[in-house]
mmCIF file of C-alpha atoms in Angstrom:
data_model
loop_
_atom_site.group_PDB
_atom_site.id
_atom_site.type_symbol
_atom_site.label_atom_id
_atom_site.label_comp_id
_atom_site.label_asym_id
_atom_site.label_seq_id
_atom_site.Cartn_x
_atom_site.Cartn_y
_atom_site.Cartn_z
ATOM 1 C CA UNK A 1 0.000 0.000 0.000
ATOM 2 C CA UNK A 2 1.129 3.555 -0.686
ATOM 3 C CA UNK A 3 2.406 5.598 2.218
ATOM 4 C CA UNK A 4 -0.213 7.731 3.954
ATOM 5 C CA UNK A 5 -0.117 11.316 2.795
ATOM 6 C CA UNK A 6 0.538 14.122 5.222
ATOM 7 C CA UNK A 7 -2.522 16.127 6.345
ATOM 8 C CA UNK A 8 -3.249 19.316 4.435
ATOM 9 C CA UNK A 9 -4.030 21.159 7.666
ATOM 10 C CA UNK A 10 -3.314 20.638 11.335
ATOM 11 C CA UNK A 11 -5.525 22.391 13.878
ATOM 12 C CA UNK A 12 -4.217 23.140 17.365
ATOM 13 C CA UNK A 13 -6.795 23.806 20.068
ATOM 14 C CA UNK A 14 -5.566 26.224 22.731
ATOM 15 C CA UNK A 15 -8.957 26.770 24.397
ATOM 16 C CA UNK A 16 -10.120 23.407 25.726
ATOM 17 C CA UNK A 17 -13.780 24.423 25.765
ATOM 18 C CA UNK A 18 -13.744 25.111 22.032
ATOM 19 C CA UNK A 19 -15.574 22.620 19.848
ATOM 20 C CA UNK A 20 -13.103 20.840 17.531
ATOM 21 C CA UNK A 21 -13.296 21.703 13.830
ATOM 22 C CA UNK A 22 -15.440 19.297 11.853
ATOM 23 C CA UNK A 23 -15.819 18.426 8.206
ATOM 24 C CA UNK A 24 -18.301 20.745 6.514
ATOM 25 C CA UNK A 25 -21.608 19.069 5.725
ATOM 26 C CA UNK A 26 -22.884 18.674 2.148
ATOM 27 C CA UNK A 27 -26.460 19.148 3.367
ATOM 28 C CA UNK A 28 -25.536 22.337 5.267
ATOM 29 C CA UNK A 29 -26.457 20.640 8.553
ATOM 30 C CA UNK A 30 -29.733 19.438 7.062
ATOM 31 C CA UNK A 31 -30.931 22.925 6.153
ATOM 32 C CA UNK A 32 -30.508 22.531 2.401
ATOM 33 C CA UNK A 33 -33.739 21.715 0.536
ATOM 34 C CA UNK A 34 -33.908 17.992 -0.222
ATOM 35 C CA UNK A 35 -34.144 18.636 -3.963
ATOM 36 C CA UNK A 36 -31.021 20.789 -3.903
ATOM 37 C CA UNK A 37 -29.084 18.254 -1.816
ATOM 38 C CA UNK A 38 -30.058 15.387 -4.111
ATOM 39 C CA UNK A 39 -29.846 17.005 -7.532
ATOM 40 C CA UNK A 40 -27.775 20.211 -7.252
ATOM 41 C CA UNK A 41 -24.232 18.938 -6.988
ATOM 42 C CA UNK A 42 -22.892 22.489 -7.240
ATOM 43 C CA UNK A 43 -24.655 23.551 -4.021
ATOM 44 C CA UNK A 44 -23.817 20.348 -2.147
ATOM 45 C CA UNK A 45 -20.158 20.485 -3.179
ATOM 46 C CA UNK A 46 -19.848 24.093 -2.024
ATOM 47 C CA UNK A 47 -21.511 23.307 1.301
ATOM 48 C CA UNK A 48 -19.166 20.378 1.957
ATOM 49 C CA UNK A 49 -15.928 22.100 0.940
ATOM 50 C CA UNK A 50 -13.736 22.614 3.999
ATOM 51 C CA UNK A 51 -14.245 22.465 7.739
ATOM 52 C CA UNK A 52 -16.595 24.158 10.174
ATOM 53 C CA UNK A 53 -15.001 26.221 12.951
ATOM 54 C CA UNK A 54 -16.936 27.439 15.999
ATOM 55 C CA UNK A 55 -16.929 30.176 18.596
ATOM 56 C CA UNK A 56 -15.242 28.732 21.703
ATOM 57 C CA UNK A 57 -18.099 29.892 23.957
ATOM 58 C CA UNK A 58 -21.704 31.024 23.703
ATOM 59 C CA UNK A 59 -21.436 34.754 23.161
ATOM 60 C CA UNK A 60 -23.648 37.820 22.864
ATOM 61 C CA UNK A 61 -22.590 41.076 21.234
ATOM 62 C CA UNK A 62 -24.461 44.357 21.114
ATOM 63 C CA UNK A 63 -23.537 47.569 19.302
ATOM 64 C CA UNK A 64 -25.164 50.841 20.283
ATOM 65 C CA UNK A 65 -23.899 52.662 17.198
ATOM 66 C CA UNK A 66 -20.708 53.738 18.930
ATOM 67 C CA UNK A 67 -19.474 51.129 21.427
ATOM 68 C CA UNK A 68 -19.585 47.327 21.438
ATOM 69 C CA UNK A 69 -20.598 45.378 24.538
ATOM 70 C CA UNK A 70 -20.341 41.645 25.143
ATOM 71 C CA UNK A 71 -21.807 39.055 27.462
ATOM 72 C CA UNK A 72 -21.250 35.365 28.200
ATOM 73 C CA UNK A 73 -22.834 32.790 30.466
ATOM 74 C CA UNK A 74 -21.926 33.518 34.069
ATOM 75 C CA UNK A 75 -21.231 37.213 33.538
ATOM 76 C CA UNK A 76 -23.157 39.486 35.869
ATOM 77 C CA UNK A 77 -23.726 42.224 33.300
ATOM 78 C CA UNK A 78 -22.785 43.408 29.833
ATOM 79 C CA UNK A 79 -19.135 44.456 29.501
ATOM 80 C CA UNK A 80 -17.787 47.195 27.256
ATOM 81 C CA UNK A 81 -15.157 46.015 24.787
ATOM 82 C CA UNK A 82 -12.281 48.479 25.200
ATOM 83 C CA UNK A 83 -10.380 47.681 23.117
ATOM 84 C CA UNK A 84 -9.717 43.965 23.669
ATOM 85 C CA UNK A 85 -10.359 41.274 26.234
ATOM 86 C CA UNK A 86 -9.308 37.759 27.058
ATOM 87 C CA UNK A 87 -11.599 34.916 28.020
ATOM 88 C CA UNK A 88 -12.151 35.086 31.789
ATOM 89 C CA UNK A 89 -9.417 33.096 33.516
ATOM 90 C CA UNK A 90 -7.708 32.143 30.268
ATOM 91 C CA UNK A 91 -4.469 34.049 30.909
ATOM 92 C CA UNK A 92 -3.393 31.667 33.677
ATOM 93 C CA UNK A 93 -4.465 28.631 31.625
ATOM 94 C CA UNK A 94 -2.312 29.788 28.725
ATOM 95 C CA UNK A 95 0.658 30.356 31.013
ATOM 96 C CA UNK A 96 0.281 26.805 32.374
ATOM 97 C CA UNK A 97 0.871 25.284 28.920
ATOM 98 C CA UNK A 98 3.188 27.873 27.318
ATOM 99 C CA UNK A 99 6.981 27.932 27.619
ATOM 100 C CA UNK A 100 8.213 30.393 30.211
ATOM 101 C CA UNK A 101 9.413 32.873 27.589
ATOM 102 C CA UNK A 102 5.897 33.047 26.058
ATOM 103 C CA UNK A 103 3.914 33.351 29.272
ATOM 104 C CA UNK A 104 1.837 36.520 29.306
ATOM 105 C CA UNK A 105 1.359 36.463 25.544
ATOM 106 C CA UNK A 106 -2.030 34.760 25.358
ATOM 107 C CA UNK A 107 -4.127 35.927 22.376
ATOM 108 C CA UNK A 108 -7.106 38.163 23.170
ATOM 109 C CA UNK A 109 -10.502 36.599 22.632
ATOM 110 C CA UNK A 110 -12.275 39.754 21.389
ATOM 111 C CA UNK A 111 -10.907 42.973 19.972
ATOM 112 C CA UNK A 112 -12.870 46.074 18.980
ATOM 113 C CA UNK A 113 -11.528 47.143 15.587
ATOM 114 C CA UNK A 114 -11.044 50.705 14.382
ATOM 115 C CA UNK A 115 -13.833 50.190 11.836
ATOM 116 C CA UNK A 116 -17.194 51.175 13.342
ATOM 117 C CA UNK A 117 -19.201 48.236 14.645
ATOM 118 C CA UNK A 118 -16.487 45.695 13.838
ATOM 119 C CA UNK A 119 -14.979 43.126 16.168
ATOM 120 C CA UNK A 120 -12.288 40.481 15.860
ATOM 121 C CA UNK A 121 -12.890 37.071 17.433
ATOM 122 C CA UNK A 122 -10.371 34.325 18.138
ATOM 123 C CA UNK A 123 -11.692 30.807 17.606
ATOM 124 C CA UNK A 124 -9.333 29.302 20.161
ATOM 125 C CA UNK A 125 -7.436 27.561 17.344
ATOM 126 C CA UNK A 126 -4.147 27.854 15.523
ATOM 127 C CA UNK A 127 -3.696 26.178 12.135
ATOM 128 C CA UNK A 128 -0.718 25.022 10.112
ATOM 129 C CA UNK A 129 -1.051 23.915 6.491
ATOM 130 C CA UNK A 130 1.205 21.881 4.215
ATOM 131 C CA UNK A 131 3.671 23.853 2.052
ATOM 132 C CA UNK A 132 1.962 25.958 -0.633
ATOM 133 C CA UNK A 133 -1.498 25.413 0.913
ATOM 134 C CA UNK A 134 -3.379 28.331 2.468
ATOM 135 C CA UNK A 135 -6.730 28.737 4.230
ATOM 136 C CA UNK A 136 -9.715 30.758 3.025
ATOM 137 C CA UNK A 137 -11.847 31.783 5.993
ATOM 138 C CA UNK A 138 -15.424 32.752 5.201
ATOM 139 C CA UNK A 139 -19.012 32.441 6.386
ATOM 140 C CA UNK A 140 -20.401 28.888 6.109
ATOM 141 C CA UNK A 141 -21.551 28.120 2.567
ATOM 142 C CA UNK A 142 -25.305 27.671 1.972
ATOM 143 C CA UNK A 143 -26.004 27.596 5.696
ATOM 144 C CA UNK A 144 -28.648 30.100 6.893
ATOM 145 C CA UNK A 145 -26.977 32.360 9.425
ATOM 146 C CA UNK A 146 -28.633 33.838 12.523
ATOM 147 C CA UNK A 147 -28.352 37.430 11.287
ATOM 148 C CA UNK A 148 -27.204 40.694 12.769
ATOM 149 C CA UNK A 149 -23.655 40.436 11.498
ATOM 150 C CA UNK A 150 -21.557 39.862 8.399
ATOM 151 C CA UNK A 151 -18.095 38.350 8.152
ATOM 152 C CA UNK A 152 -15.092 39.549 6.255
ATOM 153 C CA UNK A 153 -13.439 36.827 4.206
ATOM 154 C CA UNK A 154 -9.702 36.330 4.385
ATOM 155 C CA UNK A 155 -6.983 34.123 2.943
ATOM 156 C CA UNK A 156 -4.164 33.365 5.379
ATOM 157 C CA UNK A 157 -0.813 31.885 4.337
ATOM 158 C CA UNK A 158 -0.896 29.339 7.133
ATOM 159 C CA UNK A 159 2.037 27.406 5.708
ATOM 160 C CA UNK A 160 4.321 30.172 7.000
ATOM 161 C CA UNK A 161 2.200 32.245 9.428
ATOM 162 C CA UNK A 162 1.499 30.398 12.677
ATOM 163 C CA UNK A 163 -0.823 32.439 14.818
ATOM 164 C CA UNK A 164 -4.390 32.664 16.162
ATOM 165 C CA UNK A 165 -7.122 31.644 13.730
ATOM 166 C CA UNK A 166 -9.376 34.694 13.857
ATOM 167 C CA UNK A 167 -12.361 36.172 12.059
ATOM 168 C CA UNK A 168 -13.449 39.783 11.649
ATOM 169 C CA UNK A 169 -17.156 40.460 12.127
ATOM 170 C CA UNK A 170 -19.136 43.568 11.195
ATOM 171 C CA UNK A 171 -22.277 44.054 13.271
ATOM 172 C CA UNK A 172 -25.173 45.155 11.075
ATOM 173 C CA UNK A 173 -27.823 46.170 13.593
ATOM 174 C CA UNK A 174 -27.804 48.345 16.676
ATOM 175 C CA UNK A 175 -29.303 47.990 20.144
ATOM 176 C CA UNK A 176 -30.233 44.333 19.603
ATOM 177 C CA UNK A 177 -28.115 41.413 20.811
ATOM 178 C CA UNK A 178 -26.307 39.243 18.275
ATOM 179 C CA UNK A 179 -25.919 35.630 19.372
ATOM 180 C CA UNK A 180 -22.915 33.466 18.494
ATOM 181 C CA UNK A 181 -23.483 29.878 19.601
ATOM 182 C CA UNK A 182 -20.613 27.546 20.396
ATOM 183 C CA UNK A 183 -22.432 24.616 18.759
ATOM 184 C CA UNK A 184 -23.242 26.374 15.464
ATOM 185 C CA UNK A 185 -20.607 26.959 12.771
ATOM 186 C CA UNK A 186 -19.091 30.420 12.838
ATOM 187 C CA UNK A 187 -16.673 29.907 9.949
ATOM 188 C CA UNK A 188 -16.024 27.625 7.042
ATOM 189 C CA UNK A 189 -12.296 27.150 6.538
ATOM 190 C CA UNK A 190 -11.322 26.001 3.032
ATOM 191 C CA UNK A 191 -7.937 24.825 1.681
ATOM 192 C CA UNK A 192 -6.478 26.687 -1.292
ATOM 193 C CA UNK A 193 -3.333 26.061 -3.277
ATOM 194 C CA UNK A 194 -1.086 29.108 -3.342
ATOM 195 C CA UNK A 195 -1.106 29.205 -7.150
ATOM 196 C CA UNK A 196 -4.925 29.030 -7.338
ATOM 197 C CA UNK A 197 -5.163 32.754 -6.629
ATOM 198 C CA UNK A 198 -1.820 33.909 -8.005
ATOM 199 C CA UNK A 199 -1.675 36.872 -10.360
ATOM 200 C CA UNK A 200 -0.699 34.603 -13.245
ATOM 201 C CA UNK A 201 -3.774 32.412 -12.779
ATOM 202 C CA UNK A 202 -6.171 35.313 -12.259
ATOM 203 C CA UNK A 203 -4.764 37.128 -15.303
ATOM 204 C CA UNK A 204 -5.364 34.119 -17.522
ATOM 205 C CA UNK A 205 -9.121 34.652 -17.959
ATOM 206 C CA UNK A 206 -10.288 35.786 -21.407
ATOM 207 C CA UNK A 207 -13.611 36.856 -22.905
ATOM 208 C CA UNK A 208 -14.352 34.669 -25.945
ATOM 209 C CA UNK A 209 -16.666 35.786 -28.742
ATOM 210 C CA UNK A 210 -18.107 34.538 -30.904
ATOM 211 C CA UNK A 211 -18.567 30.938 -29.807
ATOM 212 C CA UNK A 212 -16.856 28.361 -31.963
ATOM 213 C CA UNK A 213 -18.504 25.193 -33.388
ATOM 214 C CA UNK A 214 -17.034 23.059 -30.603
ATOM 215 C CA UNK A 215 -18.526 25.482 -28.053
ATOM 216 C CA UNK A 216 -21.966 25.201 -29.630
ATOM 217 C CA UNK A 217 -21.612 21.417 -29.591
ATOM 218 C CA UNK A 218 -20.878 21.496 -25.868
ATOM 219 C CA UNK A 219 -23.909 23.727 -25.358
ATOM 220 C CA UNK A 220 -26.040 21.270 -27.347
ATOM 221 C CA UNK A 221 -24.919 18.349 -25.183
ATOM 222 C CA UNK A 222 -25.457 20.275 -21.946
ATOM 223 C CA UNK A 223 -28.705 22.115 -22.706
ATOM 224 C CA UNK A 224 -30.530 20.917 -25.797
ATOM 225 C CA UNK A 225 -30.023 17.174 -25.714
ATOM 226 C CA UNK A 226 -31.401 16.621 -22.185
ATOM 227 C CA UNK A 227 -34.438 18.775 -22.950
ATOM 228 C CA UNK A 228 -35.293 16.596 -25.957
ATOM 229 C CA UNK A 229 -35.773 13.668 -23.562
ATOM 230 C CA UNK A 230 -38.826 14.476 -21.450
ATOM 231 C CA UNK A 231 -38.470 11.182 -19.563
ATOM 232 C CA UNK A 232 -34.836 11.791 -18.597
ATOM 233 C CA UNK A 233 -33.919 11.114 -14.948
ATOM 234 C CA UNK A 234 -33.410 14.030 -12.605
ATOM 235 C CA UNK A 235 -29.954 15.066 -11.459
ATOM 236 C CA UNK A 236 -27.898 13.841 -14.413
ATOM 237 C CA UNK A 237 -25.116 16.346 -13.708
ATOM 238 C CA UNK A 238 -24.991 15.346 -10.022
ATOM 239 C CA UNK A 239 -24.871 11.633 -10.871
ATOM 240 C CA UNK A 240 -22.157 12.093 -13.490
ATOM 241 C CA UNK A 241 -20.051 14.275 -11.199
ATOM 242 C CA UNK A 242 -20.271 11.822 -8.296
ATOM 243 C CA UNK A 243 -19.406 8.920 -10.593
ATOM 244 C CA UNK A 244 -16.388 10.785 -11.930
ATOM 245 C CA UNK A 245 -15.160 11.486 -8.393
ATOM 246 C CA UNK A 246 -15.338 7.786 -7.517
ATOM 247 C CA UNK A 247 -13.281 6.649 -10.508
ATOM 248 C CA UNK A 248 -9.823 7.595 -9.153
ATOM 249 C CA UNK A 249 -10.624 5.863 -5.848
ATOM 250 C CA UNK A 250 -11.815 2.751 -7.670
ATOM 251 C CA UNK A 251 -8.633 2.688 -9.755
ATOM 252 C CA UNK A 252 -6.502 3.065 -6.634
ATOM 253 C CA UNK A 253 -8.305 0.216 -4.892
ATOM 254 C CA UNK A 254 -7.940 -2.045 -7.924
ATOM 255 C CA UNK A 255 -4.156 -1.528 -7.865
ATOM 256 C CA UNK A 256 -3.741 -2.642 -4.251
#
């Protein structure tokens, strides 16, 4: 048998209470319409691409138009975020596991950003990717979100930068609490090859006109031909795509 490949990403959990990352779900945790999950391979593939990452605790945020306040279970009252804060009691926990030279350098949990109504949140994780692999951090794909905030997307070169896995959140409503649950995905973290978003790759797109005969033939196969068969089965694209994905695995098994 071939040697096991090295993992694309390694997650390190520094906050024990944090839920471990988990493989993103093709059904978007069961929220995707059954017809879309069964027949729309594009939607299911996007939903299942990457890993879910969670807030380490149940958290409430409120923005009054000027200042941001936060609250967690066990807190007596809302606390003003000014400008950053650590999880209660986490400083000593970090010092217990960190080398002596790094004690006192625990990452903050929340930071109020200079941009109005924006806050940075640490997931309690650090990630390291294989060489030339990076991480795209974004809102979960095709998963209905609770509302009241929007997330900035970011690509981090985690093959060379080893630091807190964070997300930046922009609150979109005032004077109403925004809830971030520790058991509901906060982020979807997706692996990207370095060259996938290089300038050379992104500069290689062209606008083609008019379409050539081979293009029209592809259009005929994709659009016209199925519509001339009223009794065709549903989800032909999904079935063909799933079959194609299985082929390399089948070939690998047959060679063992």
